[in-house]
Amino acid sequence: MKITDARVVVTAPGRNFVTLVIETEDGVVGVGDATLNGRELAVASTLTDHIRPLLIGRDARRIEDTWNYLYKGSYWRRGAIAMTAIAAVDMALWDIKGKIAGLPVYELLGGASRDGVLVYGHASGHTFDVLDGSVQKYLDTGYKAIRVQASVPGLDHTYGIAAGSAATYEPASGSLPEEDVWDSALYLDFAPRLVSHVREQFGYGVHLLHDAHHRLTPIEAARLGAQLEPYRMWWLEDPTPAEDQGAFRLIRSHTATPLAVGEIFNSIWDCQQLITERLIDYVRASVTHAGGITHLRRIFALAELYGVRTGSHGATDLSPISLAAALHIDLAVPNFGIQEYMPHPSPAEEVFRTGYRFHDGYLHPGDGPGLGVEFDEVAAARFPYVPRYLPVNRLVDGTVHDW
Protein backbone atom coordinates (compact mmCIF):
# COMPACT_ATOMS: atom_id res chain seq x y z
CA MET A 1 0.00 0.00 0.00
CA LYS A 2 2.03 2.93 -1.29
CA ILE A 3 1.69 6.55 -0.19
CA THR A 4 0.53 8.68 -3.10
CA ASP A 5 0.16 12.08 -1.45
CA ALA A 6 1.03 13.92 1.74
CA ARG A 7 -0.14 17.47 2.32
CA VAL A 8 -0.05 19.94 5.18
CA VAL A 9 -3.04 22.02 6.23
CA VAL A 10 -2.56 24.98 8.56
CA THR A 11 -5.80 26.26 10.05
CA ALA A 12 -6.90 28.36 13.02
CA PRO A 13 -10.35 27.34 14.30
CA GLY A 14 -9.90 29.07 17.65
CA ARG A 15 -6.12 28.66 17.56
CA ASN A 16 -3.49 27.48 15.10
CA PHE A 17 -3.24 23.79 14.22
CA VAL A 18 -1.05 21.99 11.69
CA THR A 19 -2.47 18.78 10.22
CA LEU A 20 -0.72 16.25 7.99
CA VAL A 21 -2.96 14.30 5.60
CA ILE A 22 -1.50 11.14 4.02
CA GLU A 23 -3.26 9.35 1.16
CA THR A 24 -2.57 5.88 -0.18
CA GLU A 25 -3.10 4.20 -3.54
CA ASP A 26 -5.94 2.18 -2.02
CA GLY A 27 -7.80 5.35 -1.05
CA VAL A 28 -7.15 5.03 2.69
CA VAL A 29 -6.41 8.40 4.32
CA GLY A 30 -4.63 9.04 7.63
CA VAL A 31 -4.21 12.23 9.64
CA GLY A 32 -1.61 13.40 12.13
CA ASP A 33 -1.15 16.44 14.35
CA ALA A 34 1.93 18.59 13.65
CA THR A 35 1.12 21.55 15.87
CA LEU A 36 3.98 23.30 17.68
CA ASN A 37 2.52 26.33 19.43
CA GLY A 38 4.22 29.54 18.27
CA ARG A 39 6.37 27.73 15.69
CA GLU A 40 3.67 26.17 13.52
CA LEU A 41 5.05 27.24 10.15
CA ALA A 42 8.48 25.83 10.91
CA VAL A 43 6.98 22.35 11.26
CA ALA A 44 4.74 22.87 8.24
CA SER A 45 7.78 23.76 6.14
CA THR A 46 9.73 20.76 7.42
CA LEU A 47 6.92 18.46 6.38
CA THR A 48 6.18 20.10 3.03
CA ASP A 49 9.70 20.87 1.86
CA HIS A 50 11.74 18.02 3.34
CA ILE A 51 9.63 15.08 4.49
CA ARG A 52 6.84 14.91 1.90
CA PRO A 53 9.23 13.96 -0.96
CA LEU A 54 10.49 11.08 1.20
CA LEU A 55 7.02 9.69 1.81
CA ILE A 56 5.69 9.45 -1.73
CA GLY A 57 5.98 5.85 -2.89
CA ARG A 58 6.75 4.40 0.56
CA ASP A 59 4.70 1.53 1.97
CA ALA A 60 2.26 3.08 4.48
CA ARG A 61 2.18 -0.16 6.48
CA ARG A 62 5.85 0.05 7.46
CA ILE A 63 5.46 2.37 10.45
CA GLU A 64 8.58 1.42 12.39
CA ASP A 65 10.79 1.52 9.32
CA THR A 66 9.44 4.91 8.31
CA TRP A 67 9.98 6.31 11.81
CA ASN A 68 13.63 5.24 11.82
CA TYR A 69 14.11 6.37 8.22
CA LEU A 70 12.98 9.88 9.09
CA TYR A 71 14.76 10.04 12.45
CA LYS A 72 18.11 8.43 11.63
CA GLY A 73 18.11 9.42 7.98
CA SER A 74 18.08 13.15 8.63
CA TYR A 75 21.35 12.97 10.64
CA TRP A 76 20.26 16.12 12.58
CA ARG A 77 18.33 14.25 15.24
CA ARG A 78 15.83 15.31 17.89
CA GLY A 79 14.58 18.83 18.50
CA ALA A 80 10.97 19.97 18.81
CA ILE A 81 10.47 20.83 15.14
CA ALA A 82 11.89 17.60 13.74
CA MET A 83 10.18 15.36 16.30
CA THR A 84 6.82 17.06 15.85
CA ALA A 85 7.05 16.53 12.10
CA ILE A 86 7.95 12.86 12.57
CA ALA A 87 5.10 12.52 15.07
CA ALA A 88 2.59 13.75 12.50
CA VAL A 89 3.73 11.14 9.99
CA ASP A 90 3.67 8.45 12.64
CA MET A 91 0.13 9.28 13.80
CA ALA A 92 -1.16 9.35 10.23
CA LEU A 93 0.37 5.93 9.51
CA TRP A 94 -1.15 4.43 12.67
CA ASP A 95 -4.48 5.95 11.60
CA ILE A 96 -4.12 4.22 8.23
CA LYS A 97 -3.07 0.95 9.83
CA GLY A 98 -6.17 0.97 12.02
CA LYS A 99 -8.43 1.71 9.09
CA ILE A 100 -6.90 -1.13 7.08
CA ALA A 101 -7.48 -3.51 9.99
CA GLY A 102 -10.91 -2.08 10.77
CA LEU A 103 -9.84 -1.60 14.40
CA PRO A 104 -9.22 1.33 16.75
CA VAL A 105 -5.53 1.98 17.27
CA TYR A 106 -5.62 0.89 20.92
CA GLU A 107 -6.47 -2.63 19.75
CA LEU A 108 -3.32 -2.63 17.63
CA LEU A 109 -1.34 -1.58 20.71
CA GLY A 110 -2.41 -4.70 22.60
CA GLY A 111 -5.97 -3.86 23.52
CA ALA A 112 -7.49 -1.96 26.42
CA SER A 113 -5.86 -2.18 29.84
CA ARG A 114 -8.73 -0.23 31.46
CA ASP A 115 -12.31 0.78 30.79
CA GLY A 116 -11.60 4.51 30.54
CA VAL A 117 -8.91 7.16 30.84
CA LEU A 118 -8.94 9.31 33.98
CA VAL A 119 -8.65 12.97 33.01
CA TYR A 120 -8.14 16.23 34.86
CA GLY A 121 -9.61 19.63 34.08
CA HIS A 122 -8.30 23.16 34.57
CA ALA A 123 -10.01 25.26 37.26
CA SER A 124 -8.85 28.85 37.72
CA GLY A 125 -9.88 32.29 38.87
CA HIS A 126 -8.60 35.78 39.54
CA THR A 127 -10.05 35.45 43.05
CA PHE A 128 -10.71 32.52 45.36
CA ASP A 129 -14.45 32.99 44.91
CA VAL A 130 -14.15 32.68 41.13
CA LEU A 131 -11.82 29.70 41.53
CA ASP A 132 -14.32 28.00 43.84
CA GLY A 133 -17.01 28.39 41.21
CA SER A 134 -14.71 26.92 38.58
CA VAL A 135 -13.81 23.93 40.77
CA GLN A 136 -17.49 23.30 41.54
CA LYS A 137 -18.34 23.37 37.85
CA TYR A 138 -15.83 20.61 37.17
CA LEU A 139 -17.08 18.56 40.09
CA ASP A 140 -20.66 18.92 38.88
CA THR A 141 -19.54 17.71 35.44
CA GLY A 142 -18.08 14.57 36.99
CA TYR A 143 -14.35 15.31 37.11
CA LYS A 144 -12.43 13.47 39.81
CA ALA A 145 -9.14 15.35 39.30
CA ILE A 146 -8.70 19.11 38.89
CA ARG A 147 -5.71 21.38 38.31
CA VAL A 148 -6.06 24.59 40.35
CA GLN A 149 -4.46 27.94 39.46
CA ALA A 150 -5.28 31.45 40.73
CA SER A 151 -3.96 34.97 40.27
CA VAL A 152 -0.93 35.77 42.43
CA PRO A 153 -1.54 38.99 44.41
CA GLY A 154 0.91 41.68 43.31
CA LEU A 155 1.33 40.36 39.75
CA ASP A 156 -0.60 41.81 36.81
CA HIS A 157 -0.86 38.45 35.06
CA THR A 158 -0.66 34.86 36.24
CA TYR A 159 -0.25 31.81 34.01
CA GLY A 160 -3.20 29.46 33.66
CA ILE A 161 -6.13 31.78 34.35
CA ALA A 162 -9.08 31.45 31.98
CA ALA A 163 -10.21 34.68 30.32
CA GLY A 164 -13.68 35.74 31.45
CA SER A 165 -16.16 32.88 31.42
CA ALA A 166 -14.18 30.85 28.87
CA ALA A 167 -13.57 27.21 29.71
CA THR A 168 -10.01 27.44 28.42
CA TYR A 169 -7.29 30.05 28.38
CA GLU A 170 -5.34 31.22 25.35
CA PRO A 171 -1.69 31.93 26.20
CA ALA A 172 -0.65 32.78 22.64
CA SER A 173 -0.55 36.48 21.78
CA GLY A 174 -0.48 38.44 18.52
CA SER A 175 2.22 39.58 16.11
CA LEU A 176 4.79 40.03 18.89
CA PRO A 177 5.05 38.20 22.24
CA GLU A 178 3.42 39.86 25.22
CA GLU A 179 5.77 40.27 28.17
CA ASP A 180 4.69 39.18 31.63
CA VAL A 181 6.30 40.15 34.94
CA TRP A 182 7.12 37.41 37.42
CA ASP A 183 8.15 37.34 41.09
CA SER A 184 8.89 33.91 42.56
CA ALA A 185 8.79 35.21 46.14
CA LEU A 186 5.19 36.37 45.75
CA TYR A 187 4.23 33.08 44.13
CA LEU A 188 5.90 30.93 46.80
CA ASP A 189 4.03 32.79 49.53
CA PHE A 190 0.74 32.41 47.68
CA ALA A 191 0.71 28.87 46.24
CA PRO A 192 0.40 26.99 49.57
CA ARG A 193 -2.46 29.31 50.59
CA LEU A 194 -4.16 28.57 47.27
CA VAL A 195 -4.06 24.81 47.72
CA SER A 196 -4.98 25.06 51.42
CA HIS A 197 -8.05 27.10 50.50
CA VAL A 198 -9.23 24.57 47.93
CA ARG A 199 -8.82 21.69 50.38
CA GLU A 200 -10.75 23.63 53.04
CA GLN A 201 -13.58 24.30 50.60
CA PHE A 202 -13.78 20.94 48.82
CA GLY A 203 -12.07 18.42 51.08
CA TYR A 204 -9.93 15.47 50.07
CA GLY A 205 -12.41 13.64 47.86
CA VAL A 206 -11.03 15.30 44.71
CA HIS A 207 -7.51 14.92 43.32
CA LEU A 208 -5.68 18.27 43.12
CA LEU A 209 -2.89 19.19 40.72
CA HIS A 210 -0.91 22.42 40.39
CA ASP A 211 1.45 23.72 37.70
CA ALA A 212 4.54 25.79 38.58
CA HIS A 213 5.36 26.01 34.85
CA HIS A 214 9.16 25.69 35.03
CA ARG A 215 9.58 28.96 36.98
CA LEU A 216 11.31 27.87 40.18
CA THR A 217 14.87 27.05 41.10
CA PRO A 218 15.38 23.53 42.44
CA ILE A 219 15.58 24.69 46.06
CA GLU A 220 12.49 26.88 45.62
CA ALA A 221 10.65 23.91 44.18
CA ALA A 222 11.81 21.76 47.09
CA ARG A 223 10.44 24.33 49.54
CA LEU A 224 7.09 24.48 47.74
CA GLY A 225 6.81 20.71 47.53
CA ALA A 226 7.42 20.40 51.27
CA GLN A 227 4.77 23.04 52.02
CA LEU A 228 2.22 21.23 49.85
CA GLU A 229 2.69 17.82 51.48
CA PRO A 230 -0.22 18.15 53.96
CA TYR A 231 -2.65 18.66 51.07
CA ARG A 232 -2.01 15.31 49.35
CA MET A 233 -1.41 16.66 45.86
CA TRP A 234 -1.77 14.34 42.88
CA TRP A 235 1.27 16.18 41.56
CA LEU A 236 3.29 19.37 41.38
CA GLU A 237 3.88 19.96 37.68
CA ASP A 238 7.02 21.36 36.03
CA PRO A 239 8.59 22.70 39.22
CA THR A 240 11.86 23.67 37.52
CA PRO A 241 13.29 23.62 33.98
CA ALA A 242 14.14 20.00 33.20
CA GLU A 243 17.15 20.53 30.94
CA ASP A 244 19.19 19.75 34.06
CA GLN A 245 17.64 16.41 34.92
CA GLY A 246 19.88 16.05 37.94
CA ALA A 247 18.26 19.10 39.53
CA PHE A 248 15.29 16.91 40.39
CA ARG A 249 17.54 14.94 42.72
CA LEU A 250 17.66 17.96 45.02
CA ILE A 251 13.88 18.44 44.90
CA ARG A 252 13.30 14.75 45.54
CA SER A 253 15.50 14.79 48.61
CA HIS A 254 13.38 17.50 50.26
CA THR A 255 9.78 16.53 49.52
CA ALA A 256 7.42 13.60 49.08
CA THR A 257 5.01 15.62 46.92
CA PRO A 258 4.69 13.73 43.61
CA LEU A 259 6.46 15.42 40.69
CA ALA A 260 5.41 15.59 37.04
CA VAL A 261 7.36 16.97 34.11
CA GLY A 262 7.80 16.55 30.37
CA GLU A 263 5.33 18.47 28.22
CA ILE A 264 8.25 20.08 26.34
CA PHE A 265 10.22 16.83 26.00
CA ASN A 266 10.69 15.45 22.50
CA SER A 267 12.66 12.25 23.02
CA ILE A 268 13.34 9.46 25.46
CA TRP A 269 16.75 10.97 26.20
CA ASP A 270 15.13 14.10 27.64
CA CYS A 271 13.75 12.03 30.51
CA GLN A 272 16.06 9.02 30.69
CA GLN A 273 17.79 10.10 33.91
CA LEU A 274 14.56 11.37 35.46
CA ILE A 275 12.98 7.97 34.93
CA THR A 276 15.84 5.59 35.67
CA GLU A 277 16.76 7.43 38.90
CA ARG A 278 13.08 7.68 39.89
CA LEU A 279 13.31 11.45 40.20
CA ILE A 280 9.75 11.98 38.94
CA ASP A 281 6.44 10.22 39.42
CA TYR A 282 4.74 11.14 36.13
CA VAL A 283 6.17 11.74 32.66
CA ARG A 284 4.13 14.28 30.70
CA ALA A 285 5.52 13.87 27.18
CA SER A 286 2.90 14.37 24.46
CA VAL A 287 2.33 12.21 21.41
CA THR A 288 2.73 15.23 19.09
CA HIS A 289 6.00 16.59 20.45
CA ALA A 290 7.68 13.30 21.34
CA GLY A 291 7.83 11.54 18.01
CA GLY A 292 4.34 10.11 17.74
CA ILE A 293 2.79 6.89 19.00
CA THR A 294 5.86 4.84 18.11
CA HIS A 295 8.31 6.86 20.21
CA LEU A 296 5.97 7.78 23.07
CA ARG A 297 5.38 4.07 23.65
CA ARG A 298 9.12 3.65 24.11
CA ILE A 299 9.16 6.42 26.72
CA PHE A 300 6.23 4.89 28.57
CA ALA A 301 7.73 1.40 28.42
CA LEU A 302 10.94 2.70 30.03
CA ALA A 303 8.88 4.52 32.65
CA GLU A 304 7.00 1.33 33.51
CA LEU A 305 10.22 -0.42 34.49
CA TYR A 306 10.88 2.22 37.16
CA GLY A 307 7.38 2.74 38.52
CA VAL A 308 6.84 6.06 36.74
CA ARG A 309 3.34 6.62 35.41
CA THR A 310 2.03 8.57 32.45
CA GLY A 311 0.39 12.01 32.54
CA SER A 312 0.48 13.29 28.99
CA HIS A 313 0.12 16.93 28.05
CA GLY A 314 -3.29 17.50 26.51
CA ALA A 315 -4.01 21.22 26.42
CA THR A 316 -5.71 22.93 23.48
CA ASP A 317 -2.36 23.93 21.99
CA LEU A 318 -2.60 20.46 20.41
CA SER A 319 -5.34 19.49 18.00
CA PRO A 320 -8.08 16.91 18.66
CA ILE A 321 -6.05 14.46 16.58
CA SER A 322 -3.33 14.58 19.22
CA LEU A 323 -5.79 14.02 22.06
CA ALA A 324 -7.31 11.06 20.24
CA ALA A 325 -3.88 9.50 19.69
CA ALA A 326 -2.99 10.07 23.36
CA LEU A 327 -6.19 8.36 24.49
CA HIS A 328 -5.42 5.24 22.44
CA ILE A 329 -2.01 4.99 24.12
CA ASP A 330 -3.49 5.81 27.55
CA LEU A 331 -6.04 3.04 27.22
CA ALA A 332 -3.42 0.45 26.29
CA VAL A 333 -0.30 1.06 28.41
CA PRO A 334 -0.11 -0.68 31.82
CA ASN A 335 1.42 2.30 33.67
CA PHE A 336 -1.16 4.94 32.80
CA GLY A 337 -1.60 7.65 35.40
CA ILE A 338 -3.81 10.50 34.19
CA GLN A 339 -4.51 12.52 31.04
CA GLU A 340 -4.79 16.30 30.77
CA TYR A 341 -8.04 17.28 29.08
CA MET A 342 -9.16 20.70 27.88
CA PRO A 343 -12.17 20.53 25.52
CA HIS A 344 -11.54 22.35 22.27
CA PRO A 345 -13.72 25.38 21.48
CA SER A 346 -16.61 25.03 19.04
CA PRO A 347 -14.77 26.27 15.90
CA ALA A 348 -12.37 23.34 16.23
CA GLU A 349 -15.31 20.94 16.33
CA GLU A 350 -16.26 22.08 12.83
CA VAL A 351 -12.86 21.05 11.49
CA PHE A 352 -12.13 17.96 13.60
CA ARG A 353 -15.00 15.53 14.17
CA THR A 354 -13.97 13.22 16.98
CA GLY A 355 -15.14 9.88 18.29
CA TYR A 356 -13.84 10.15 21.85
CA ARG A 357 -16.36 10.55 24.63
CA PHE A 358 -16.36 11.87 28.22
CA HIS A 359 -18.30 10.29 31.08
CA ASP A 360 -18.00 10.69 34.85
CA GLY A 361 -14.40 11.89 34.85
CA TYR A 362 -13.12 9.50 32.19
CA LEU A 363 -12.50 9.67 28.44
CA HIS A 364 -12.63 6.82 25.95
CA PRO A 365 -11.15 7.10 22.44
CA GLY A 366 -14.12 5.32 20.84
CA ASP A 367 -14.18 2.16 18.78
CA GLY A 368 -14.02 3.56 15.26
CA PRO A 369 -11.17 2.35 13.05
CA GLY A 370 -7.86 4.18 13.29
CA LEU A 371 -7.61 7.24 15.51
CA GLY A 372 -11.31 8.01 15.20
CA VAL A 373 -10.97 11.61 13.98
CA GLU A 374 -12.37 12.98 10.72
CA PHE A 375 -10.60 16.06 9.37
CA ASP A 376 -12.71 18.42 7.24
CA GLU A 377 -10.38 20.28 4.89
CA VAL A 378 -13.21 22.41 3.48
CA ALA A 379 -14.08 23.63 6.96
CA ALA A 380 -10.39 24.14 7.76
CA ALA A 381 -10.09 26.55 4.82
CA ARG A 382 -12.57 28.87 6.52
CA PHE A 383 -10.11 29.49 9.37
CA PRO A 384 -6.84 30.92 8.01
CA TYR A 385 -3.62 30.90 9.98
CA VAL A 386 -3.09 33.77 12.43
CA PRO A 387 0.52 34.54 13.49
CA ARG A 388 0.85 34.15 17.26
CA TYR A 389 3.59 33.89 19.84
CA LEU A 390 3.72 32.55 23.35
CA PRO A 391 4.48 35.17 26.03
CA VAL A 392 7.92 36.05 27.36
CA ASN A 393 8.48 36.23 31.11
CA ARG A 394 10.63 38.83 32.87
CA LEU A 395 11.51 39.30 36.51
CA VAL A 396 10.66 42.57 38.21
CA ASP A 397 14.13 43.93 37.34
CA GLY A 398 13.66 43.10 33.64
CA THR A 399 15.67 39.85 33.48
CA VAL A 400 14.23 37.32 31.03
CA HIS A 401 12.91 34.37 33.05
CA ASP A 402 11.37 30.98 32.29
CA TRP A 403 7.77 31.32 31.13
JSON list of C-alpha atoms in Angstrom, two decimals, residues 132 135-136 139 144-146 148 194-209 230-234:
[
{"chain": "A", "resi": 132, "resn": "ASP", "atom": "CA", "xyz": [-14.32, 28.00, 43.84]},
{"chain": "A", "resi": 135, "resn": "VAL", "atom": "CA", "xyz": [-13.81, 23.93, 40.77]},
{"chain": "A", "resi": 136, "resn": "GLN", "atom": "CA", "xyz": [-17.49, 23.30, 41.54]},
{"chain": "A", "resi": 139, "resn": "LEU", "atom": "CA", "xyz": [-17.08, 18.56, 40.09]},
{"chain": "A", "resi": 144, "resn": "LYS", "atom": "CA", "xyz": [-12.43, 13.47, 39.81]},
{"chain": "A", "resi": 145, "resn": "ALA", "atom": "CA", "xyz": [-9.14, 15.35, 39.30]},
{"chain": "A", "resi": 146, "resn": "ILE", "atom": "CA", "xyz": [-8.70, 19.11, 38.89]},
{"chain": "A", "resi": 148, "resn": "VAL", "atom": "CA", "xyz": [-6.06, 24.59, 40.35]},
{"chain": "A", "resi": 194, "resn": "LEU", "atom": "CA", "xyz": [-4.16, 28.57, 47.27]},
{"chain": "A", "resi": 195, "resn": "VAL", "atom": "CA", "xyz": [-4.06, 24.81, 47.72]},
{"chain": "A", "resi": 196, "resn": "SER", "atom": "CA", "xyz": [-4.98, 25.06, 51.42]},
{"chain": "A", "resi": 197, "resn": "HIS", "atom": "CA", "xyz": [-8.05, 27.10, 50.50]},
{"chain": "A", "resi": 198, "resn": "VAL", "atom": "CA", "xyz": [-9.23, 24.57, 47.93]},
{"chain": "A", "resi": 199, "resn": "ARG", "atom": "CA", "xyz": [-8.82, 21.69, 50.38]},
{"chain": "A", "resi": 200, "resn": "GLU", "atom": "CA", "xyz": [-10.75, 23.63, 53.04]},
{"chain": "A", "resi": 201, "resn": "GLN", "atom": "CA", "xyz": [-13.58, 24.30, 50.60]},
{"chain": "A", "resi": 202, "resn": "PHE", "atom": "CA", "xyz": [-13.78, 20.94, 48.82]},
{"chain": "A", "resi": 203, "resn": "GLY", "atom": "CA", "xyz": [-12.07, 18.42, 51.08]},
{"chain": "A", "resi": 204, "resn": "TYR", "atom": "CA", "xyz": [-9.93, 15.47, 50.07]},
{"chain": "A", "resi": 205, "resn": "GLY", "atom": "CA", "xyz": [-12.41, 13.64, 47.86]},
{"chain": "A", "resi": 206, "resn": "VAL", "atom": "CA", "xyz": [-11.03, 15.30, 44.71]},
{"chain": "A", "resi": 207, "resn": "HIS", "atom": "CA", "xyz": [-7.51, 14.92, 43.32]},
{"chain": "A", "resi": 208, "resn": "LEU", "atom": "CA", "xyz": [-5.68, 18.27, 43.12]},
{"chain": "A", "resi": 209, "resn": "LEU", "atom": "CA", "xyz": [-2.89, 19.19, 40.72]},
{"chain": "A", "resi": 230, "resn": "PRO", "atom": "CA", "xyz": [-0.22, 18.15, 53.96]},
{"chain": "A", "resi": 231, "resn": "TYR", "atom": "CA", "xyz": [-2.65, 18.66, 51.07]},
{"chain": "A", "resi": 232, "resn": "ARG", "atom": "CA", "xyz": [-2.01, 15.31, 49.35]},
{"chain": "A", "resi": 233, "resn": "MET", "atom": "CA", "xyz": [-1.41, 16.66, 45.86]},
{"chain": "A", "resi": 234, "resn": "TRP", "atom": "CA", "xyz": [-1.77, 14.34, 42.88]}
]
